[in-house]
Short mmCIF file of C-alpha atoms and ligand atoms in Angstrom, two decimals:
data_model
loop_
_atom_site.label_atom_id
_atom_site.label_comp_id
_atom_site.label_asym_id
_atom_site.label_seq_id
_atom_site.Cartn_x
_atom_site.Cartn_y
_atom_site.Cartn_z
CA MET A 142 69.39 214.88 48.44
CA ARG A 143 68.14 211.53 49.57
CA LYS A 144 70.43 208.21 50.95
CA LEU A 145 70.39 205.12 51.27
CA TRP A 146 69.21 203.50 53.84
CA ILE A 147 71.42 200.61 55.79
CA ASN A 148 71.27 199.55 59.03
CA GLY A 149 69.84 202.45 60.74
CA GLU A 150 72.03 204.68 58.91
CA PHE A 151 71.43 206.96 56.35
CA VAL A 152 74.27 205.95 53.77
CA ASP A 153 76.01 208.03 50.88
CA GLY A 154 75.06 205.98 47.78
CA ALA A 155 78.71 204.78 45.57
CA GLY A 156 77.18 205.71 42.39
CA GLY A 157 76.14 209.22 43.12
CA GLY A 158 73.52 211.90 42.53
CA ARG A 159 70.44 211.28 40.13
CA GLN A 160 67.64 214.02 40.22
CA ALA A 161 64.08 212.87 40.42
CA ILE A 162 61.28 213.99 37.40
CA ASN A 163 57.91 214.81 37.08
CA PRO A 164 56.04 212.59 33.81
CA ALA A 165 53.43 215.37 34.67
CA THR A 166 55.57 218.41 34.29
CA GLU A 167 58.97 216.95 33.31
CA GLU A 168 59.85 219.50 36.82
CA ILE A 169 63.05 218.12 39.08
CA ILE A 170 61.21 216.71 42.33
CA GLY A 171 64.09 216.21 44.66
CA GLU A 172 67.72 214.09 45.29
CA TYR A 173 68.31 210.64 45.13
CA ALA A 174 71.69 208.59 45.84
CA GLN A 175 72.59 206.40 43.13
CA GLY A 176 73.93 203.11 45.11
CA GLY A 177 76.56 199.82 43.95
CA ASN A 178 77.35 196.88 44.70
CA GLN A 179 79.70 197.63 47.47
CA GLN A 180 76.40 199.19 49.37
CA VAL A 181 74.28 196.04 48.51
CA GLU A 182 76.89 193.79 50.52
CA GLN A 183 76.27 196.14 53.11
CA ALA A 184 72.74 195.61 53.56
CA VAL A 185 72.86 192.41 53.28
CA GLN A 186 75.22 192.04 55.62
CA ALA A 187 73.13 194.60 57.90
CA ALA A 188 69.74 192.10 57.31
CA LYS A 189 72.32 189.18 58.06
CA GLU A 190 73.27 189.47 61.02
CA ALA A 191 69.49 191.45 61.73
CA PHE A 192 67.62 188.67 61.64
CA PRO A 193 68.71 186.23 64.51
CA SER A 194 67.98 188.36 66.99
CA TRP A 195 64.39 189.28 64.85
CA ARG A 196 63.24 185.94 64.46
CA ARG A 197 63.45 185.49 67.52
CA ILE A 198 61.60 188.59 69.62
CA PRO A 199 58.94 187.74 70.71
CA ALA A 200 55.59 187.48 68.52
CA GLY A 201 53.46 190.06 70.02
CA GLU A 202 56.37 192.82 70.92
CA ARG A 203 56.71 191.87 66.52
CA ALA A 204 53.26 192.04 65.91
CA ALA A 205 53.38 195.42 68.24
CA MET A 206 56.15 197.01 65.47
CA LEU A 207 54.72 196.33 62.58
CA HIS A 208 51.60 198.13 63.83
CA GLU A 209 53.72 201.05 64.45
CA VAL A 210 54.50 201.19 61.10
CA ALA A 211 50.86 201.44 60.04
CA ARG A 212 50.20 203.85 62.43
CA LEU A 213 53.13 205.92 60.72
CA LEU A 214 51.59 205.04 57.35
CA ARG A 215 48.88 207.20 58.08
CA GLU A 216 50.20 209.69 59.91
CA ASN A 217 52.02 210.36 56.42
CA ARG A 218 48.93 210.04 54.52
CA GLU A 219 49.20 213.30 52.86
CA LYS A 220 52.73 213.40 52.36
CA LEU A 221 53.26 210.18 50.74
CA ALA A 222 50.92 210.22 48.56
CA MET A 223 51.74 213.65 46.81
CA GLU A 224 55.02 212.33 46.74
CA LEU A 225 53.99 209.03 45.08
CA SER A 226 51.88 211.60 42.53
CA LEU A 227 54.89 213.95 41.82
CA GLU A 228 57.19 210.81 40.81
CA THR A 229 54.75 207.89 39.83
CA GLY A 230 52.28 211.06 37.92
CA ARG A 231 49.58 208.94 39.29
CA SER A 232 46.12 210.51 41.19
CA ILE A 233 46.52 211.89 44.67
CA ARG A 234 42.93 209.88 45.45
CA LYS A 235 44.02 206.43 44.29
CA ASN A 236 47.61 207.23 46.30
CA ARG A 237 45.79 208.04 49.17
CA GLY A 238 43.72 204.89 49.28
CA TYR A 239 46.93 202.99 48.44
CA VAL A 240 48.59 204.21 51.64
CA ASP A 241 44.97 204.06 53.75
CA TRP A 242 45.89 199.78 52.09
CA SER A 243 49.64 199.63 52.52
CA ALA A 244 48.86 200.91 56.70
CA GLU A 245 45.81 198.30 56.49
CA CYS A 246 48.46 195.16 55.22
CA PHE A 247 51.08 196.35 57.95
CA ASP A 248 48.72 195.52 60.40
CA TYR A 249 46.64 192.82 58.77
CA TYR A 250 49.93 190.62 58.70
CA ALA A 251 51.01 192.62 62.51
CA GLU A 252 47.90 189.97 63.41
CA LEU A 253 49.11 187.13 61.25
CA GLY A 254 52.27 186.91 62.23
CA ARG A 255 51.33 186.66 66.31
CA HIS A 256 48.89 184.01 65.27
CA TYR A 257 50.45 181.23 62.63
CA ARG A 258 54.04 179.32 62.83
CA GLY A 259 52.08 176.25 61.23
CA ARG A 260 50.48 173.67 62.84
CA VAL A 261 50.39 169.58 64.17
CA ILE A 262 49.46 167.23 62.57
CA PRO A 263 48.15 163.77 63.40
CA SER A 264 50.97 161.41 64.54
CA PRO A 265 51.88 157.46 63.86
CA GLU A 266 51.74 156.89 67.53
CA ALA A 267 50.32 157.86 70.38
CA SER A 268 53.35 158.62 72.15
CA GLN A 269 54.84 160.90 69.34
CA LEU A 270 54.01 164.59 68.41
CA SER A 271 53.95 165.66 64.87
CA LEU A 272 54.65 169.28 63.79
CA VAL A 273 55.07 171.10 60.43
CA LEU A 274 56.83 174.11 61.58
CA LYS A 275 57.33 176.70 59.73
CA VAL A 276 60.95 178.95 59.44
CA PRO A 277 61.78 182.12 58.33
CA LEU A 278 63.95 182.02 55.57
CA GLY A 279 66.84 184.48 56.88
CA VAL A 280 67.57 187.55 54.72
CA VAL A 281 65.12 188.06 51.51
CA ALA A 282 65.11 190.86 48.70
CA ALA A 283 62.58 192.91 48.00
CA ILE A 284 62.53 193.98 43.95
CA ILE A 285 59.81 196.80 43.40
CA PRO A 286 58.77 198.33 40.06
CA TRP A 287 57.62 201.79 39.53
CA ASN A 288 53.76 201.72 38.74
CA TYR A 289 52.87 200.97 42.74
CA PRO A 290 56.05 201.76 44.66
CA LEU A 291 54.91 201.64 47.38
CA LEU A 292 51.73 199.19 47.98
CA LEU A 293 53.95 196.41 45.68
CA LEU A 294 56.98 196.68 48.23
CA VAL A 295 54.41 196.50 51.05
CA TRP A 296 52.73 193.14 50.33
CA LYS A 297 55.94 191.97 50.01
CA LEU A 298 58.03 193.43 52.79
CA ALA A 299 55.24 192.59 55.96
CA PRO A 300 54.76 189.21 55.43
CA ALA A 301 58.48 188.85 55.36
CA LEU A 302 58.53 191.47 58.45
CA ALA A 303 56.12 189.40 60.28
CA ALA A 304 57.40 185.74 59.22
CA GLY A 305 60.32 186.69 61.02
CA ASN A 306 63.37 187.84 57.85
CA THR A 307 65.26 191.15 57.74
CA VAL A 308 64.38 192.69 54.10
CA VAL A 309 66.60 194.83 51.71
CA ILE A 310 64.90 196.54 49.62
CA LYS A 311 65.68 197.69 45.80
CA PRO A 312 62.77 200.27 44.40
CA ALA A 313 62.59 200.80 40.41
CA SER A 314 64.94 204.07 39.46
CA TYR A 315 61.63 205.72 38.23
CA THR A 316 60.78 205.92 42.04
CA THR A 317 63.71 206.03 43.60
CA TRP A 318 63.05 209.71 45.88
CA VAL A 319 59.38 208.19 46.96
CA SER A 320 61.36 205.20 48.16
CA LEU A 321 64.68 206.94 49.85
CA GLY A 322 61.66 208.46 51.99
CA TYR A 323 60.46 205.76 53.25
CA GLN A 324 63.19 205.09 56.03
CA GLU A 325 60.91 206.85 58.69
CA LEU A 326 58.45 204.31 58.35
CA PHE A 327 60.84 201.88 59.64
CA ALA A 328 63.07 203.53 61.55
CA HIS A 329 61.80 201.68 64.78
CA LEU A 330 62.71 198.25 64.06
CA PRO A 331 66.14 197.22 65.05
CA PRO A 332 68.76 198.15 63.36
CA GLY A 333 69.04 196.18 59.84
CA VAL A 334 65.63 194.99 59.45
CA VAL A 335 64.49 196.76 56.48
CA ASN A 336 67.78 198.36 54.10
CA ILE A 337 67.02 200.51 50.99
CA VAL A 338 69.83 200.20 48.36
CA SER A 339 69.45 202.26 45.05
CA GLY A 340 70.37 201.22 41.72
CA PRO A 341 70.36 200.18 37.97
CA GLY A 342 68.98 196.89 37.83
CA ALA A 343 70.85 195.12 35.72
CA GLN A 344 74.11 195.96 37.84
CA VAL A 345 72.74 196.41 42.09
CA GLY A 346 69.41 194.33 41.44
CA GLU A 347 71.49 191.60 39.12
CA TYR A 348 74.02 191.43 42.34
CA LEU A 349 71.48 191.53 44.98
CA VAL A 350 69.54 188.44 43.08
CA LYS A 351 72.71 186.64 42.88
CA HIS A 352 74.31 187.25 46.17
CA PRO A 353 75.01 184.33 48.48
CA ASP A 354 73.04 185.52 52.13
CA VAL A 355 70.40 186.24 50.53
CA ARG A 356 67.71 183.51 51.01
CA MET A 357 64.30 184.45 48.58
CA VAL A 358 63.60 186.61 46.13
CA ALA A 359 60.57 188.03 45.93
CA PHE A 360 59.88 190.23 42.52
CA THR A 361 57.87 192.38 40.45
CA GLY A 362 58.25 194.00 37.45
CA SER A 363 58.29 192.67 33.49
CA THR A 364 58.27 188.96 32.74
CA GLU A 365 61.71 189.71 30.96
CA VAL A 366 63.95 190.50 34.85
CA GLY A 367 61.49 188.23 35.79
CA GLN A 368 62.84 185.16 33.72
CA GLN A 369 65.99 186.63 34.60
CA ILE A 370 65.94 186.64 37.99
CA MET A 371 64.73 182.82 37.48
CA ARG A 372 67.22 181.90 35.76
CA LEU A 373 70.33 183.69 38.58
CA ALA A 374 68.44 182.32 42.16
CA ALA A 375 68.55 178.86 40.44
CA ASP A 376 72.76 178.57 41.10
CA ASP A 377 72.08 178.40 45.11
CA MET A 378 68.22 177.36 44.40
CA LYS A 379 66.83 180.63 46.29
CA HIS A 380 63.54 181.14 47.07
CA ILE A 381 61.59 183.19 44.16
CA HIS A 382 57.91 185.08 44.26
CA LEU A 383 56.76 186.50 40.51
CA GLU A 384 54.98 189.00 39.77
CA LEU A 385 54.50 189.46 36.62
CA GLY A 386 53.65 191.37 33.24
CA GLY A 387 49.78 190.80 32.12
CA LYS A 388 48.07 190.98 29.16
CA ASP A 389 44.38 190.55 30.36
CA PRO A 390 40.94 189.40 28.44
CA LEU A 391 37.83 191.22 29.56
CA ILE A 392 34.86 189.46 28.21
CA VAL A 393 31.49 190.87 27.55
CA CYS A 394 28.12 188.97 27.25
CA ALA A 395 25.96 189.82 25.58
CA ASP A 396 23.18 189.04 28.52
CA CYS A 397 25.46 191.68 30.96
CA GLU A 398 24.73 195.31 32.17
CA LEU A 399 26.33 196.89 28.92
CA GLU A 400 26.61 200.22 30.63
CA GLU A 401 28.16 198.82 33.87
CA ALA A 402 30.75 197.01 31.27
CA MET A 403 31.79 200.06 29.17
CA ARG A 404 32.49 201.76 31.79
CA ALA A 405 34.25 199.17 33.46
CA ALA A 406 36.23 198.73 30.09
CA VAL A 407 37.37 202.72 30.21
CA TRP A 408 38.51 202.55 33.92
CA ALA A 409 40.42 199.43 34.27
CA GLY A 410 41.68 200.12 30.51
CA PHE A 411 42.82 203.49 31.25
CA LEU A 412 43.80 203.83 35.69
CA ASN A 413 47.18 204.99 35.66
CA ALA A 414 47.48 205.37 32.14
CA GLY A 415 46.76 202.06 31.50
CA GLN A 416 50.41 201.27 33.39
CA VAL A 417 48.90 198.88 35.85
CA CYS A 418 49.52 195.05 35.71
CA THR A 419 46.56 193.49 35.48
CA SER A 420 44.79 196.68 32.74
CA VAL A 421 42.58 195.65 30.65
CA GLU A 422 44.64 194.53 27.61
CA ARG A 423 41.50 192.32 25.09
CA VAL A 424 38.06 193.09 25.10
CA TYR A 425 36.11 190.09 23.90
CA VAL A 426 32.79 191.06 23.40
CA ASP A 427 29.45 189.88 21.84
CA GLN A 428 29.17 189.94 18.78
CA GLU A 429 24.80 191.11 19.29
CA VAL A 430 25.96 194.28 21.10
CA PHE A 431 29.63 194.95 19.84
CA ASP A 432 28.40 198.61 18.65
CA LEU A 433 25.94 199.27 20.90
CA PHE A 434 29.57 198.96 23.44
CA LEU A 435 32.06 200.39 21.30
CA ASP A 436 30.37 203.05 20.70
CA GLY A 437 29.34 204.05 24.26
CA VAL A 438 33.72 203.45 25.08
CA VAL A 439 34.85 205.80 22.85
CA ASP A 440 32.20 208.42 23.90
CA LEU A 441 32.96 207.75 27.42
CA THR A 442 36.66 208.03 26.50
CA ASN A 443 36.25 211.42 24.66
CA LYS A 444 34.99 212.54 28.36
CA LEU A 445 38.15 211.91 30.16
CA VAL A 446 40.22 214.67 31.50
CA LEU A 447 44.02 214.30 31.24
CA GLY A 448 46.38 215.89 33.56
CA PRO A 449 48.62 215.18 36.37
CA GLY A 450 47.88 212.78 38.93
CA THR A 451 48.72 216.13 41.41
CA ASP A 452 45.00 217.74 40.44
CA PRO A 453 42.61 215.40 41.74
CA GLU A 454 40.09 215.97 39.14
CA SER A 455 42.80 214.16 35.75
CA GLU A 456 41.50 211.04 34.93
CA VAL A 457 43.63 210.12 32.87
CA THR A 458 47.17 211.02 34.55
CA PRO A 459 50.70 210.59 32.38
CA MET A 460 52.97 208.01 31.10
CA ILE A 461 55.78 207.57 33.23
CA ARG A 462 58.84 208.29 30.28
CA PRO A 463 59.16 209.00 26.70
CA SER A 464 60.98 205.38 26.12
CA GLU A 465 57.69 203.68 27.93
CA ARG A 466 55.24 206.12 25.49
CA GLU A 467 57.23 204.78 22.39
CA LYS A 468 56.36 201.78 23.11
CA VAL A 469 52.61 202.20 23.28
CA ALA A 470 52.68 204.66 20.10
CA ASP A 471 54.28 201.78 18.12
CA GLN A 472 52.11 198.96 18.77
CA VAL A 473 49.51 201.50 17.66
CA ARG A 474 51.26 202.66 14.70
CA LYS A 475 52.23 198.50 13.84
CA ALA A 476 48.55 197.83 14.19
CA GLN A 477 47.25 200.49 12.66
CA SER A 478 49.80 200.19 9.39
CA ALA A 479 47.93 195.84 9.47
CA GLY A 480 44.66 197.10 9.56
CA ALA A 481 42.83 197.95 13.27
CA THR A 482 40.84 201.65 12.63
CA ILE A 483 41.53 203.84 16.19
CA HIS A 484 37.87 205.26 17.33
CA THR A 485 39.57 207.89 19.45
CA GLY A 486 43.47 208.92 20.45
CA GLY A 487 46.18 206.75 19.05
CA ARG A 488 48.49 209.97 19.77
CA ILE A 489 49.75 212.92 22.13
CA PRO A 490 48.01 215.37 23.46
CA PRO A 491 48.17 218.47 20.76
CA SER A 492 46.70 220.24 24.49
CA LYS A 493 50.18 219.25 26.69
CA SER A 494 53.66 220.94 25.60
CA LYS A 495 54.54 218.88 28.72
CA GLY A 496 54.71 215.47 30.81
CA PHE A 497 54.82 212.06 29.30
CA PHE A 498 50.79 212.10 28.18
CA TYR A 499 49.09 209.78 25.78
CA GLU A 500 45.57 209.97 24.95
CA PRO A 501 43.54 206.73 25.41
CA THR A 502 42.58 205.09 22.49
CA VAL A 503 39.97 202.33 21.74
CA LEU A 504 40.86 200.55 18.63
CA SER A 505 38.74 197.62 16.82
CA GLY A 506 39.28 195.73 13.71
CA VAL A 507 42.44 194.08 15.09
CA THR A 508 44.05 190.45 15.33
CA GLU A 509 45.12 188.17 17.04
CA ASP A 510 48.12 188.09 15.82
CA MET A 511 49.14 191.47 16.21
CA LEU A 512 51.82 192.83 18.44
CA VAL A 513 49.20 195.14 21.18
CA MET A 514 47.22 192.33 21.24
CA ARG A 515 50.02 189.82 22.02
CA GLU A 516 52.24 191.60 23.83
CA GLU A 517 51.82 193.52 27.02
CA THR A 518 51.22 197.27 26.38
CA PHE A 519 50.93 199.46 30.06
CA GLY A 520 49.76 202.22 28.09
CA PRO A 521 46.49 203.39 28.07
CA VAL A 522 45.31 201.59 24.73
CA LEU A 523 42.02 199.37 24.60
CA PRO A 524 41.59 196.81 21.74
CA VAL A 525 38.08 195.98 21.30
CA VAL A 526 36.95 192.48 19.22
CA PRO A 527 34.25 190.79 18.15
CA VAL A 528 33.05 187.58 18.82
CA GLU A 529 30.39 184.79 18.26
CA ASN A 530 30.30 183.67 21.98
CA PHE A 531 31.06 183.42 25.19
CA GLU A 532 32.93 180.00 24.29
CA GLU A 533 35.08 181.31 21.58
CA ALA A 534 35.84 184.53 24.08
CA LEU A 535 36.92 182.32 27.01
CA SER A 536 38.89 179.90 23.87
CA ARG A 537 40.22 183.44 23.06
CA SER A 538 41.33 184.56 25.95
CA ASN A 539 43.91 181.34 26.86
CA GLN A 540 45.26 181.54 23.71
CA SER A 541 48.07 184.43 25.63
CA GLN A 542 51.29 183.70 26.97
CA TYR A 543 50.49 185.28 29.66
CA GLY A 544 47.37 184.53 33.22
CA LEU A 545 47.45 187.29 35.46
CA GLY A 546 44.03 188.53 35.67
CA ALA A 547 40.54 188.17 33.36
CA THR A 548 36.99 189.90 34.05
CA LEU A 549 33.71 187.85 32.94
CA PHE A 550 30.78 190.48 32.84
CA THR A 551 27.22 188.20 32.80
CA ARG A 552 24.84 187.84 34.44
CA ASP A 553 24.42 184.04 33.51
CA PRO A 554 25.56 181.75 36.63
CA LYS A 555 26.70 179.20 34.23
CA LYS A 556 29.10 180.99 32.30
CA VAL A 557 30.68 182.81 36.14
CA LYS A 558 31.58 178.63 36.29
CA LEU A 559 32.92 177.69 33.13
CA TYR A 560 34.62 180.76 33.05
CA MET A 561 35.99 180.71 37.18
CA GLU A 562 37.37 176.77 36.96
CA GLU A 563 39.04 176.95 32.99
CA ILE A 564 40.00 181.13 32.35
CA GLU A 565 43.97 180.71 32.76
CA ALA A 566 44.38 183.87 35.42
CA GLY A 567 45.70 184.40 38.76
CA ASN A 568 42.61 187.45 39.18
CA VAL A 569 39.21 185.96 38.17
CA TRP A 570 36.73 189.22 38.55
CA VAL A 571 33.70 188.75 37.52
CA ASN A 572 30.94 192.28 37.41
CA ASP A 573 33.81 194.14 38.74
CA PRO A 574 37.45 194.69 37.91
CA LEU A 575 40.60 195.32 39.73
CA ILE A 576 39.32 194.36 42.89
CA ASP A 577 41.83 192.85 45.00
CA ASN A 578 41.01 191.88 48.54
CA LEU A 579 43.87 191.16 52.19
CA ALA A 580 42.55 188.09 52.55
CA GLY A 581 42.27 186.75 48.97
CA PRO A 582 45.90 185.41 47.27
CA PHE A 583 47.28 187.45 44.04
CA GLY A 584 48.90 186.61 41.22
CA GLY A 585 49.43 185.48 38.07
CA MET A 586 50.00 181.45 36.13
CA LYS A 587 52.19 181.06 33.21
CA ARG A 588 54.44 183.95 31.96
CA SER A 589 52.96 186.00 34.53
CA GLY A 590 54.23 184.82 37.55
CA ILE A 591 54.91 181.77 39.92
CA GLY A 592 53.62 182.19 43.66
CA ARG A 593 50.97 184.52 45.41
CA GLU A 594 51.55 187.71 47.78
CA LEU A 595 48.13 188.39 50.63
CA GLY A 596 46.09 186.52 52.32
CA GLN A 597 47.49 182.78 54.22
CA GLU A 598 48.82 181.77 50.63
CA GLY A 599 51.40 185.46 50.36
CA PHE A 600 52.59 184.75 53.76
CA GLU A 601 53.54 181.23 53.26
CA GLU A 602 55.39 182.03 50.52
CA PHE A 603 58.16 183.80 53.46
CA PHE A 604 58.57 180.85 55.22
CA GLU A 605 60.31 177.61 54.85
CA THR A 606 58.53 174.59 56.18
CA LYS A 607 60.01 171.28 58.15
CA HIS A 608 58.28 168.41 59.63
CA VAL A 609 58.97 167.36 63.18
CA HIS A 610 59.25 164.28 64.87
CA TRP A 611 59.34 164.12 68.49
CA GLU A 612 59.15 160.83 70.23
CA ILE A 613 58.09 161.77 73.40
CA ASP A 614 58.36 158.42 75.46
CA GLY A 615 59.28 155.99 74.92
CA GLY A 616 57.03 154.33 72.24
CA VAL A 617 58.00 151.18 69.64
CA LYS A 618 61.27 152.45 67.42
CA PRO A 619 61.36 150.62 63.75
CA TRP A 620 64.36 151.46 63.65
CA TRP A 621 65.83 149.01 67.53
CA PHE A 622 68.14 146.46 68.04
CA PRO A 623 68.18 143.87 67.35
CA TRP A 624 66.38 144.61 63.67
CA ASP A 625 64.14 141.36 63.28
CA GLU A 626 62.64 141.89 67.46
P1 LIG B 1147 61.24 195.61 35.02
O1 LIG B 1147 61.08 194.45 35.07
O2 LIG B 1147 62.06 197.04 34.15
O3 LIG B 1147 62.15 196.56 36.85
C1 LIG B 1147 61.31 195.84 38.23
C2 LIG B 1147 62.78 196.30 39.04
O4 LIG B 1147 63.73 194.93 38.85
C3 LIG B 1147 63.22 197.31 39.46
O5 LIG B 1147 63.79 197.60 41.01
C4 LIG B 1147 64.60 197.15 38.11
O6 LIG B 1147 65.27 198.26 39.32
C5 LIG B 1147 64.88 195.83 38.77
N1 LIG B 1147 65.53 194.86 37.49
C6 LIG B 1147 65.52 195.04 36.43
N2 LIG B 1147 66.82 195.00 35.89
C7 LIG B 1147 67.16 193.95 36.88
C8 LIG B 1147 68.07 192.39 37.11
N3 LIG B 1147 68.36 191.97 35.92
N4 LIG B 1147 67.87 191.96 38.36
C9 LIG B 1147 67.63 191.99 39.31
N5 LIG B 1147 66.70 193.03 39.13
C10 LIG B 1147 66.65 193.73 37.98
O7 LIG B 1147 59.83 196.46 35.53
P2 LIG B 1147 59.13 197.89 35.58
O8 LIG B 1147 58.94 198.71 34.38
O9 LIG B 1147 59.38 198.73 36.90
O10 LIG B 1147 57.79 197.97 35.79
C11 LIG B 1147 56.65 197.58 34.85
C12 LIG B 1147 56.55 195.78 34.68
O11 LIG B 1147 55.97 195.87 35.76
C13 LIG B 1147 55.24 195.27 34.01
O12 LIG B 1147 55.48 194.43 33.02
C14 LIG B 1147 54.15 194.84 34.34
O13 LIG B 1147 53.16 194.04 34.40
C15 LIG B 1147 55.12 194.81 35.83
N6 LIG B 1147 53.59 194.82 37.06
C16 LIG B 1147 53.30 193.37 37.81
C17 LIG B 1147 52.69 192.90 38.36
C18 LIG B 1147 51.72 192.08 39.22
O14 LIG B 1147 51.42 191.34 40.55
N7 LIG B 1147 52.11 190.96 38.74
C19 LIG B 1147 52.50 194.63 39.41
C20 LIG B 1147 52.99 195.21 39.03
C21 LIG B 1147 53.59 195.54 37.77
#
């Protein structure tokens, strides 16, 4: 049984044991310990005690320890990728890439941490020194969703540690088993710098968010829970960073490389069975090329291979649980009964008696008031909508409560300019969806979140900012007595 990791030691959970399930086969892949509030107390205490010395460690020494995490990630690449595939169901090929990327992320922030602690700014007088000083916050709670249990943890953990914070990690319930295995990546760090506590979000997660010694909550997950965290963090005015749900549009202009746009729609709609926060969930296509586009997308979709992520040949992997699949099926059913057409998919594949698969689904005839166009689907469903022109597509794209990512396919620079400025999304892709960059800030607008991960912006989130004014050499003091001299 995998145990919790607190203060550099394995700890039993108060909540007993749980079984981890492979969503592709429904087989039990291992057991893990479930934590409770008592373990949150222990973990926060350990992180609090570790903080004073961790923040003072010379930058070079800290960087070396973070580079070591990157080295261990690379050394354990195959094992981690396989365990991620077993517990999430997603592709082993993609998971290898995510382990590599996680290692790069640790290397990147290890170096940023060595090079950055604020800046010197001009002072009012020559005898003075003014600094913008960046200091770590203290104990950071990192709360992680199940869809990217390693990568999204690393996006928080690497900058938080490089800034000098200590961290308590709360993995998602569906991916606790793989997450409790990460302790081997952190065993060389001083005890208490990284702690991992499992448990149900509504109990353990909430207790952690409310804990008075937690100074920041870095959260990725659903909008609903993000809103709850914002409320819980309000009393203590904790720093919060929220990466939430999305309803990303893809705009296809008549002037684009149509074949590429079709492939992009299929890739960005069905990757990880549509369980990506930046999955394409609405496609607006210029009416001039609509029929051609729809036929092409349906053809490509029909060729996709469904299977477990552990098989490198699988292109569409299972959903995480039957309950999540049912939410997707419900949106499709409701759209159909309101007049939408299902061109392919829309059902549990008859060939799969085991596993939580759902066929990749292409819809047309949808309207903006349907759930499948308004709410996050988080499953393999592509609604395709004809529009008169680019302006209409842009306006419809922005009529969403979400604003995470958006993609435009065009060869017209004038459209690109307007789109990049006016699209209400934090992640803006042109002719190439879902491409992230370690140095490029990632995050959402509107109900898709607050704050940014990655890049310099993602580093700034984990600091408190101070202005330091220092009178070094006498000088004229405005507060000197007598007042009027
Ligand atoms: P979720 O919101 O159900 O859970 C996320 C985490 O929060 C889990 O660890 C869960 O245990 C915990 N949690 C649940 N209730 C809590 C509470 N009351 N207090 C504190 N913690 C609590 O999300 P999920 O189902 O794990 O993940 C899917 C969602 O995540 C989707 O909406 C997806 O769009 C979103 N997501 C967003 C991004 C992004 O970068 N914007 C990336 C990936 C996933």
